[in-house]
mmCIF file of C-alpha atoms in Angstrom:
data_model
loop_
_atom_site.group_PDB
_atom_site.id
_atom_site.type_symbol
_atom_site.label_atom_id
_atom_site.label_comp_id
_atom_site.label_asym_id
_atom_site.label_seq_id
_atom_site.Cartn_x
_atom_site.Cartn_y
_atom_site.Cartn_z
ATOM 1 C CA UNK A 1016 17.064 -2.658 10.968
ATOM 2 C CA UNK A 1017 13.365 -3.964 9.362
ATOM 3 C CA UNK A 1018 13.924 -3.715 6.188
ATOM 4 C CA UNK A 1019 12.332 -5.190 2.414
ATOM 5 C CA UNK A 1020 14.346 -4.945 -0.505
ATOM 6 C CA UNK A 1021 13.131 -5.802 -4.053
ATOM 7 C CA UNK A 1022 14.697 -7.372 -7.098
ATOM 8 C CA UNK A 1023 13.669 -8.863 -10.532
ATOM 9 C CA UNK A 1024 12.204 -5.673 -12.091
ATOM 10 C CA UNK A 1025 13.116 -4.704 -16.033
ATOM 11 C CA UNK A 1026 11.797 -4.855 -18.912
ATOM 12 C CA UNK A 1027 9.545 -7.641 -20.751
ATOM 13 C CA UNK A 1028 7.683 -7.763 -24.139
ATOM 14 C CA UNK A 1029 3.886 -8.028 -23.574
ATOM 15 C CA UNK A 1030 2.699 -11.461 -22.916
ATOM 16 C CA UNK A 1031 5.944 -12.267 -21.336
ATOM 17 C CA UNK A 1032 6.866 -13.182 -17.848
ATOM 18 C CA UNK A 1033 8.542 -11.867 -14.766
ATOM 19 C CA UNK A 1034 8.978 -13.024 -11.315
ATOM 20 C CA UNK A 1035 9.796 -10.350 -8.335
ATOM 21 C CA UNK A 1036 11.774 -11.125 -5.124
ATOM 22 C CA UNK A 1037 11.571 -9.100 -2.038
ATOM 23 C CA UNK A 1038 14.145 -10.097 0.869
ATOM 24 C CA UNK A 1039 13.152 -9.308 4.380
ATOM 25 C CA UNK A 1040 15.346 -8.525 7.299
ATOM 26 C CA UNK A 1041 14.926 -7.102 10.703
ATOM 27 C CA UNK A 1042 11.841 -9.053 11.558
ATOM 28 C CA UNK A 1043 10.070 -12.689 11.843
ATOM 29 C CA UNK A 1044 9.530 -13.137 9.065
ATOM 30 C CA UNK A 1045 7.017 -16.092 8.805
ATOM 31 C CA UNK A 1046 4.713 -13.719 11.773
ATOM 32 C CA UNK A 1047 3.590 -11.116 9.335
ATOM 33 C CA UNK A 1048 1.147 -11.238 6.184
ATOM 34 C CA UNK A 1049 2.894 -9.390 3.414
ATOM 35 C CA UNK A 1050 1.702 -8.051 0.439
ATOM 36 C CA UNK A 1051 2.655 -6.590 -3.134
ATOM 37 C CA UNK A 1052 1.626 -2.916 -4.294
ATOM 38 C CA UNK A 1053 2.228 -1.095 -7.666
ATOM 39 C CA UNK A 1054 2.114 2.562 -8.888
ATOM 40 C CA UNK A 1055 2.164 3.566 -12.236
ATOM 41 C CA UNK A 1056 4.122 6.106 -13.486
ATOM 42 C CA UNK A 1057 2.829 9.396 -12.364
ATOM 43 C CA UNK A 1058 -0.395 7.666 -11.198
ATOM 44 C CA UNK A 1059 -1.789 6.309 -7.274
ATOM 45 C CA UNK A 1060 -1.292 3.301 -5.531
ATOM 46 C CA UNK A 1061 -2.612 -0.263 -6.693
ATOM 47 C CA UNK A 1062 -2.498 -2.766 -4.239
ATOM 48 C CA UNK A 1063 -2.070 -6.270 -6.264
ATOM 49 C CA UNK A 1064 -1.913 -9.398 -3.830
ATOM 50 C CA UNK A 1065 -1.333 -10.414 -0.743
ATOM 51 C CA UNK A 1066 -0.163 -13.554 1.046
ATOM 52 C CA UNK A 1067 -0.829 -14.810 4.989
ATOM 53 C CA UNK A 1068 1.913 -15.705 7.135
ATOM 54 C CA UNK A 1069 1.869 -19.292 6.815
ATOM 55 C CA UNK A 1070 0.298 -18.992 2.723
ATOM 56 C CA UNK A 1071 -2.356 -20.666 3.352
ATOM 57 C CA UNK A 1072 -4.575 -17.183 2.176
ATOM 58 C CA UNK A 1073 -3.533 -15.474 -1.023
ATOM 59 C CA UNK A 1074 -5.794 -12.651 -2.281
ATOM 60 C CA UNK A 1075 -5.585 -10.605 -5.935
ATOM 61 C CA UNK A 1076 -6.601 -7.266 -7.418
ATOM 62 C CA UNK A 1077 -9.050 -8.302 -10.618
ATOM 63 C CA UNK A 1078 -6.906 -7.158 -12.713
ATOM 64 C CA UNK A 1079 -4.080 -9.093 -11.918
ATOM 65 C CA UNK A 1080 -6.448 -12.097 -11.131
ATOM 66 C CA UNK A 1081 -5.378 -15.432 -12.874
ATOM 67 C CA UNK A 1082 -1.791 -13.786 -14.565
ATOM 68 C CA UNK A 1083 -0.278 -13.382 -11.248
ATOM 69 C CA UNK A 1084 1.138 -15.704 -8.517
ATOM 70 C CA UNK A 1085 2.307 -14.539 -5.186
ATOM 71 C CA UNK A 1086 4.398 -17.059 -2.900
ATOM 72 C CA UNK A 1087 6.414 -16.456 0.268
ATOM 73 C CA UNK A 1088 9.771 -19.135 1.566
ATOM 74 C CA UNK A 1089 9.647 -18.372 5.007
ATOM 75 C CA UNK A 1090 12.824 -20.520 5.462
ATOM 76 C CA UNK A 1091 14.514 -17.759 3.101
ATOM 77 C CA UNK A 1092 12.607 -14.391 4.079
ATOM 78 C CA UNK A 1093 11.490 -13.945 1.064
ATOM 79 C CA UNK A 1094 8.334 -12.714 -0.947
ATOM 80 C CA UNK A 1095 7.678 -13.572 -4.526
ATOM 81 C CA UNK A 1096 5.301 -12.168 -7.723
ATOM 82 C CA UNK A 1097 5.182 -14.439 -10.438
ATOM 83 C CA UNK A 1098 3.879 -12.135 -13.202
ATOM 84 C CA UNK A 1099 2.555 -14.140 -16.553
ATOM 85 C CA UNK A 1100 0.921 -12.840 -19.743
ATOM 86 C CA UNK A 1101 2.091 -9.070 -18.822
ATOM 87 C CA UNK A 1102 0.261 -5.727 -20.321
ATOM 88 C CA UNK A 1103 1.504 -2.547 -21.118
ATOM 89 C CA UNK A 1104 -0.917 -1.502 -17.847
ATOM 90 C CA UNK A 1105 1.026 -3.410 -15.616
ATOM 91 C CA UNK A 1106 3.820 -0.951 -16.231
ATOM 92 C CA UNK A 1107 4.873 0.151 -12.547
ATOM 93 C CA UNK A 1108 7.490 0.533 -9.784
ATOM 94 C CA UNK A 1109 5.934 -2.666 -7.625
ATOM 95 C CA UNK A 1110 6.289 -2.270 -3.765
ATOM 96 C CA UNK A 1111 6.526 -5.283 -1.358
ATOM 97 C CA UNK A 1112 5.212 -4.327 1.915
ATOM 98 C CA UNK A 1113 4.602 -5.618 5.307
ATOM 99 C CA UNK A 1114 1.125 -5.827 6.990
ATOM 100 C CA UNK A 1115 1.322 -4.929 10.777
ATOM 101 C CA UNK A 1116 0.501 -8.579 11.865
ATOM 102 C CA UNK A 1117 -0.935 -11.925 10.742
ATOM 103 C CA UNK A 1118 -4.118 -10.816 9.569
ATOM 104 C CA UNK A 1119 -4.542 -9.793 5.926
ATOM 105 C CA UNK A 1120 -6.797 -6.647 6.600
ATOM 106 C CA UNK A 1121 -4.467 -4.542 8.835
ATOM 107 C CA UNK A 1122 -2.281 -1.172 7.142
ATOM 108 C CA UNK A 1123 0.983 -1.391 5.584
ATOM 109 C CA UNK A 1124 3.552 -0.441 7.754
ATOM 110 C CA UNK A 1125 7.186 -1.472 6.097
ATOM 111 C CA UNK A 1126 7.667 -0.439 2.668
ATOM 112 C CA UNK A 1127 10.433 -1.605 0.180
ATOM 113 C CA UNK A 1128 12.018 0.833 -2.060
ATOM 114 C CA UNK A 1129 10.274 -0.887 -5.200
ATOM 115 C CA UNK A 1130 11.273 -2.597 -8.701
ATOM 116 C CA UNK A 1131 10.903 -1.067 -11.993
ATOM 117 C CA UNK A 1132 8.527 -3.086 -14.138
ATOM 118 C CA UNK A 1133 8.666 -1.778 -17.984
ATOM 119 C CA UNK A 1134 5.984 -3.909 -20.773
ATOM 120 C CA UNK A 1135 6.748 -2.602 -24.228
ATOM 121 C CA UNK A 1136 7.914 -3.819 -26.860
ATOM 122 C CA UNK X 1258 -12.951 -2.961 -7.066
ATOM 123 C CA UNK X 1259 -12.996 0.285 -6.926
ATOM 124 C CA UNK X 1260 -10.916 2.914 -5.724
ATOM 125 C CA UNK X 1261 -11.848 4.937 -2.542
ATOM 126 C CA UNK X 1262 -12.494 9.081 -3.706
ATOM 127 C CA UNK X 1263 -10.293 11.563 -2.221
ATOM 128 C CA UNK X 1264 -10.047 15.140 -4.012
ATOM 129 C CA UNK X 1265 -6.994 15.667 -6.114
ATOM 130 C CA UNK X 1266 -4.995 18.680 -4.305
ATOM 131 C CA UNK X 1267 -5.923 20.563 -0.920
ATOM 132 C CA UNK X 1268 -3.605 23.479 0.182
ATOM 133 C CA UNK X 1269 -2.897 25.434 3.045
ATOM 134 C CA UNK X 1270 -0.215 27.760 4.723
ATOM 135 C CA UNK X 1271 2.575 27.011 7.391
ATOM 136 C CA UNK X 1272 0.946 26.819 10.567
ATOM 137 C CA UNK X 1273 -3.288 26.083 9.622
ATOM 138 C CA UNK X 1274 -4.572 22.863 9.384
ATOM 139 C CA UNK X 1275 -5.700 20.883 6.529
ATOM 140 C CA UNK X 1276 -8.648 17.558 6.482
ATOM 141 C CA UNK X 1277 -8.325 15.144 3.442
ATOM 142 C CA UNK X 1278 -11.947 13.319 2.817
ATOM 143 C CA UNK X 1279 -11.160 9.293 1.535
ATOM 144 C CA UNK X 1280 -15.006 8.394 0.755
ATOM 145 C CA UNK X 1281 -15.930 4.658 0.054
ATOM 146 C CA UNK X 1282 -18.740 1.965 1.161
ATOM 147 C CA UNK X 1283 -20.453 -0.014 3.593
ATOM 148 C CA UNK X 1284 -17.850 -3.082 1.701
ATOM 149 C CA UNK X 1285 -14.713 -0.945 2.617
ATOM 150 C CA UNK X 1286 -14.475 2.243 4.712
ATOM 151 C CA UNK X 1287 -18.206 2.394 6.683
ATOM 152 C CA UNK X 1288 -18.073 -1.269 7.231
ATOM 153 C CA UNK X 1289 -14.389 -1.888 8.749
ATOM 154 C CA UNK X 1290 -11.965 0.016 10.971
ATOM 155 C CA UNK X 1291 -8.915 -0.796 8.983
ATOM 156 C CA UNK X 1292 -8.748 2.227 7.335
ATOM 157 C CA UNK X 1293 -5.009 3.278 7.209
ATOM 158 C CA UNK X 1294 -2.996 6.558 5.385
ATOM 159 C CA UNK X 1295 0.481 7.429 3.617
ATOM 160 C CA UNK X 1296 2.693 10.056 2.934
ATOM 161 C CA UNK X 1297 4.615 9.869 -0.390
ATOM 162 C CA UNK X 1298 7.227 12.449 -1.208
ATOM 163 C CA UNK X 1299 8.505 12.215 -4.482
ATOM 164 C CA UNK X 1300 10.289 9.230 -6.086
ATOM 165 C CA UNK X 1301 9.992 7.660 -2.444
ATOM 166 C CA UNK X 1302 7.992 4.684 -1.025
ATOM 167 C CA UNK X 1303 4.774 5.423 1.005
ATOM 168 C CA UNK X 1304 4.802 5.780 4.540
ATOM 169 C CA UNK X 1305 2.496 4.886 7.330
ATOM 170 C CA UNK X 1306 0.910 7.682 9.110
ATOM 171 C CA UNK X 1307 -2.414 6.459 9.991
ATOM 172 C CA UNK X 1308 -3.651 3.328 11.194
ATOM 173 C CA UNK X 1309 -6.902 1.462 12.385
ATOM 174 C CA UNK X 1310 -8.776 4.616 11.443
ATOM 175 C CA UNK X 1311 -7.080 6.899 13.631
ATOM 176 C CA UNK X 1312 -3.926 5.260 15.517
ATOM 177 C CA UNK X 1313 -0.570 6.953 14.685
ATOM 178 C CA UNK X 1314 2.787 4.750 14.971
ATOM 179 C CA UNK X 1315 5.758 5.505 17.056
ATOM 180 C CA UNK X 1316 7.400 8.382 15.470
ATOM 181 C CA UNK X 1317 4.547 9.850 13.536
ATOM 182 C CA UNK X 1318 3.472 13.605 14.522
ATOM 183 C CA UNK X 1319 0.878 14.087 16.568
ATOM 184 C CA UNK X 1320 0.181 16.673 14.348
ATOM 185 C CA UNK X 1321 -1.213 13.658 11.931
ATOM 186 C CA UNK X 1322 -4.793 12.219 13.118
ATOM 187 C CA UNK X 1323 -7.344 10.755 11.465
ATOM 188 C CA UNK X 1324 -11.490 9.892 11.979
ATOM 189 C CA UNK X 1325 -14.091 8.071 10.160
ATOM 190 C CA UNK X 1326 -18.369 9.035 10.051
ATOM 191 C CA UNK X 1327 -20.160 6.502 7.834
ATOM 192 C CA UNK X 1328 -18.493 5.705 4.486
ATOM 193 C CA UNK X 1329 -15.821 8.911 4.822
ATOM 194 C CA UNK X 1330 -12.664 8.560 6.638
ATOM 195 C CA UNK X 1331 -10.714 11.927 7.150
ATOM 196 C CA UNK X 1332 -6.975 12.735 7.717
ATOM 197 C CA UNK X 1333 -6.472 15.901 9.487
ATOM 198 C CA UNK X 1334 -2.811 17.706 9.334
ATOM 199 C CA UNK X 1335 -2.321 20.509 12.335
ATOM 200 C CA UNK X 1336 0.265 23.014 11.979
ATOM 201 C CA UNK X 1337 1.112 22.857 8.487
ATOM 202 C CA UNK X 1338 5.168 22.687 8.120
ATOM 203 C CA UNK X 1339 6.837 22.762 4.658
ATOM 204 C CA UNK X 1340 7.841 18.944 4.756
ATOM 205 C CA UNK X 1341 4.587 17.526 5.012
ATOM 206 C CA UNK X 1342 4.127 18.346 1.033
ATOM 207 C CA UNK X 1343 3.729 15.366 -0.799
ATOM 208 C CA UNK X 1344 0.857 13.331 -2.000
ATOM 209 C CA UNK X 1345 -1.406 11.302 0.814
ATOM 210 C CA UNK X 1346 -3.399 8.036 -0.303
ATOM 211 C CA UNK X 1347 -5.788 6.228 1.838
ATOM 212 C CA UNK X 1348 -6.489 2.385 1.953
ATOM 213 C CA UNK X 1349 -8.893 0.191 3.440
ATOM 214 C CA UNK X 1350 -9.740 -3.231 4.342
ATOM 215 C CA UNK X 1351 -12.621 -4.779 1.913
ATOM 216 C CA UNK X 1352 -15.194 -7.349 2.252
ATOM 217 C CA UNK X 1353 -14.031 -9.323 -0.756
ATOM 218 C CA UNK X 1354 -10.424 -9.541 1.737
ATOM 219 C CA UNK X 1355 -8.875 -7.430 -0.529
ATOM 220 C CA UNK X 1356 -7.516 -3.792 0.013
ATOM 221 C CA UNK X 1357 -8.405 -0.548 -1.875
ATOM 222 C CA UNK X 1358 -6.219 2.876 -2.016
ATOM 223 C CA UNK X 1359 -7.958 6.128 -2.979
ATOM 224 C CA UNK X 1360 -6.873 8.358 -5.970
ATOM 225 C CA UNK X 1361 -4.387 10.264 -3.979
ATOM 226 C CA UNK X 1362 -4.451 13.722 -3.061
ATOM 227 C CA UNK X 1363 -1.349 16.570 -3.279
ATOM 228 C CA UNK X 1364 -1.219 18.568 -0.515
ATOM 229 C CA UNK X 1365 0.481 21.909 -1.274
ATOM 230 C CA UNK X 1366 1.923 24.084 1.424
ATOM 231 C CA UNK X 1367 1.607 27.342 0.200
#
């Protein structure tokens, strides 16, 4: 079964840190682009960051732009978020997600089932 | 960065048929056909319904389809049935190689 699970959500004092895991299984992994989203509580869909297949292109939102990391260990399935000097407004369940192939422009097609992520102090 | 418009809440009974507008630019919808949509029910993750502006994947509806004309991309839901209330968001590719979603939109079957 495809499938993305995250991890590393909770709860962090602003200007702290946090770093979000998403394990893939199902699929190749190292074939696909893969990308994080985030939704605010009782708000849309944010898309943050996203990562080619071999990491060699990594693209932000602005206003996650030069706080947050993404990475990717292809070895170990896995997709990361490094979050840094966190804001209230980054407050969200965050969503890993697949892209349908190798290029960073195509829809999302596999969705985790998202990590809490709570900045207050 | 900004986000793509689609209206807040559409409605319609079992059975009609219901179009959601997603309205952006020639540096996101009008310029690109990687406009894509999802279905979230409540306190679930999004769901593909709609991809490359109007491809559905295997074991989406055919009730689901979607178009673009310009800068507006449209998803169009046939036969209204109870379970397709939830909220819909659209996305598309950007020329900055980013991706945008629109405000979301509630569809209500009444």
């Amino acid at each position: 079964e495809v499938q993305l699970v995250e991890s590393g959500g909770g709860l962090v004092k602003p200007g702290g840190s946090l770093r979000l895991s998403c394990a893939a299984s199902g699929f190749t992994f190292s074939s696909y682009s893969m990308n994080w989203v985030r939704q605010a509580p009782g708000k849309g869909l944010e898309w943050v960051s996203s990562i080619s297949s071999s990491s060699t292109y990594m693209y932000y939102a602005d206003s996650v732009k030069g706080r947050f990391t993404i990475s990717r260990d292809n070895a170990k399935n896995s997709l990361y978020l490094q979050m840094n000097s966190l804001r209230a407004e980054d407050t969200a369940v965050y969503y890993c997600a697949r892209d349908r192939g190798q290029l960073i422009r195509d829809a999302f097609d596999i969705w985790g089932q998202g990590t809490m992520v709570t900045v207050s102090s | 960065q900004s986000a793509l418009t689609q209206p807040a809440s559409v409605s319609g009974s079992p059975g009609q048929s219901i179009t959601i507008s997603c309205t952006g630019t020639s540096s996101d919808v009008g310029g690109y056909n990687y406009v894509s949509w999802y279905q979230q029910h409540p306190g679930k993750a999004p769901k593909l319904m709609i991809y490359d502006v109007s491809n559905r994947p295997s074991g989406v509806s055919n009730r689901f389809s979607g178009s673009k004309s310009g800068n507006t991309a449209s998803l169009t839901i046939s036969g209204l049935q109870a379970e397709d209330e939830a909220d819909y968001y659209c996305s598309s590719y950007t020329s900055s190689y980013t991706r945008v979603f629109g405000g979301g939109t509630k569809l209500t079957v009444l």
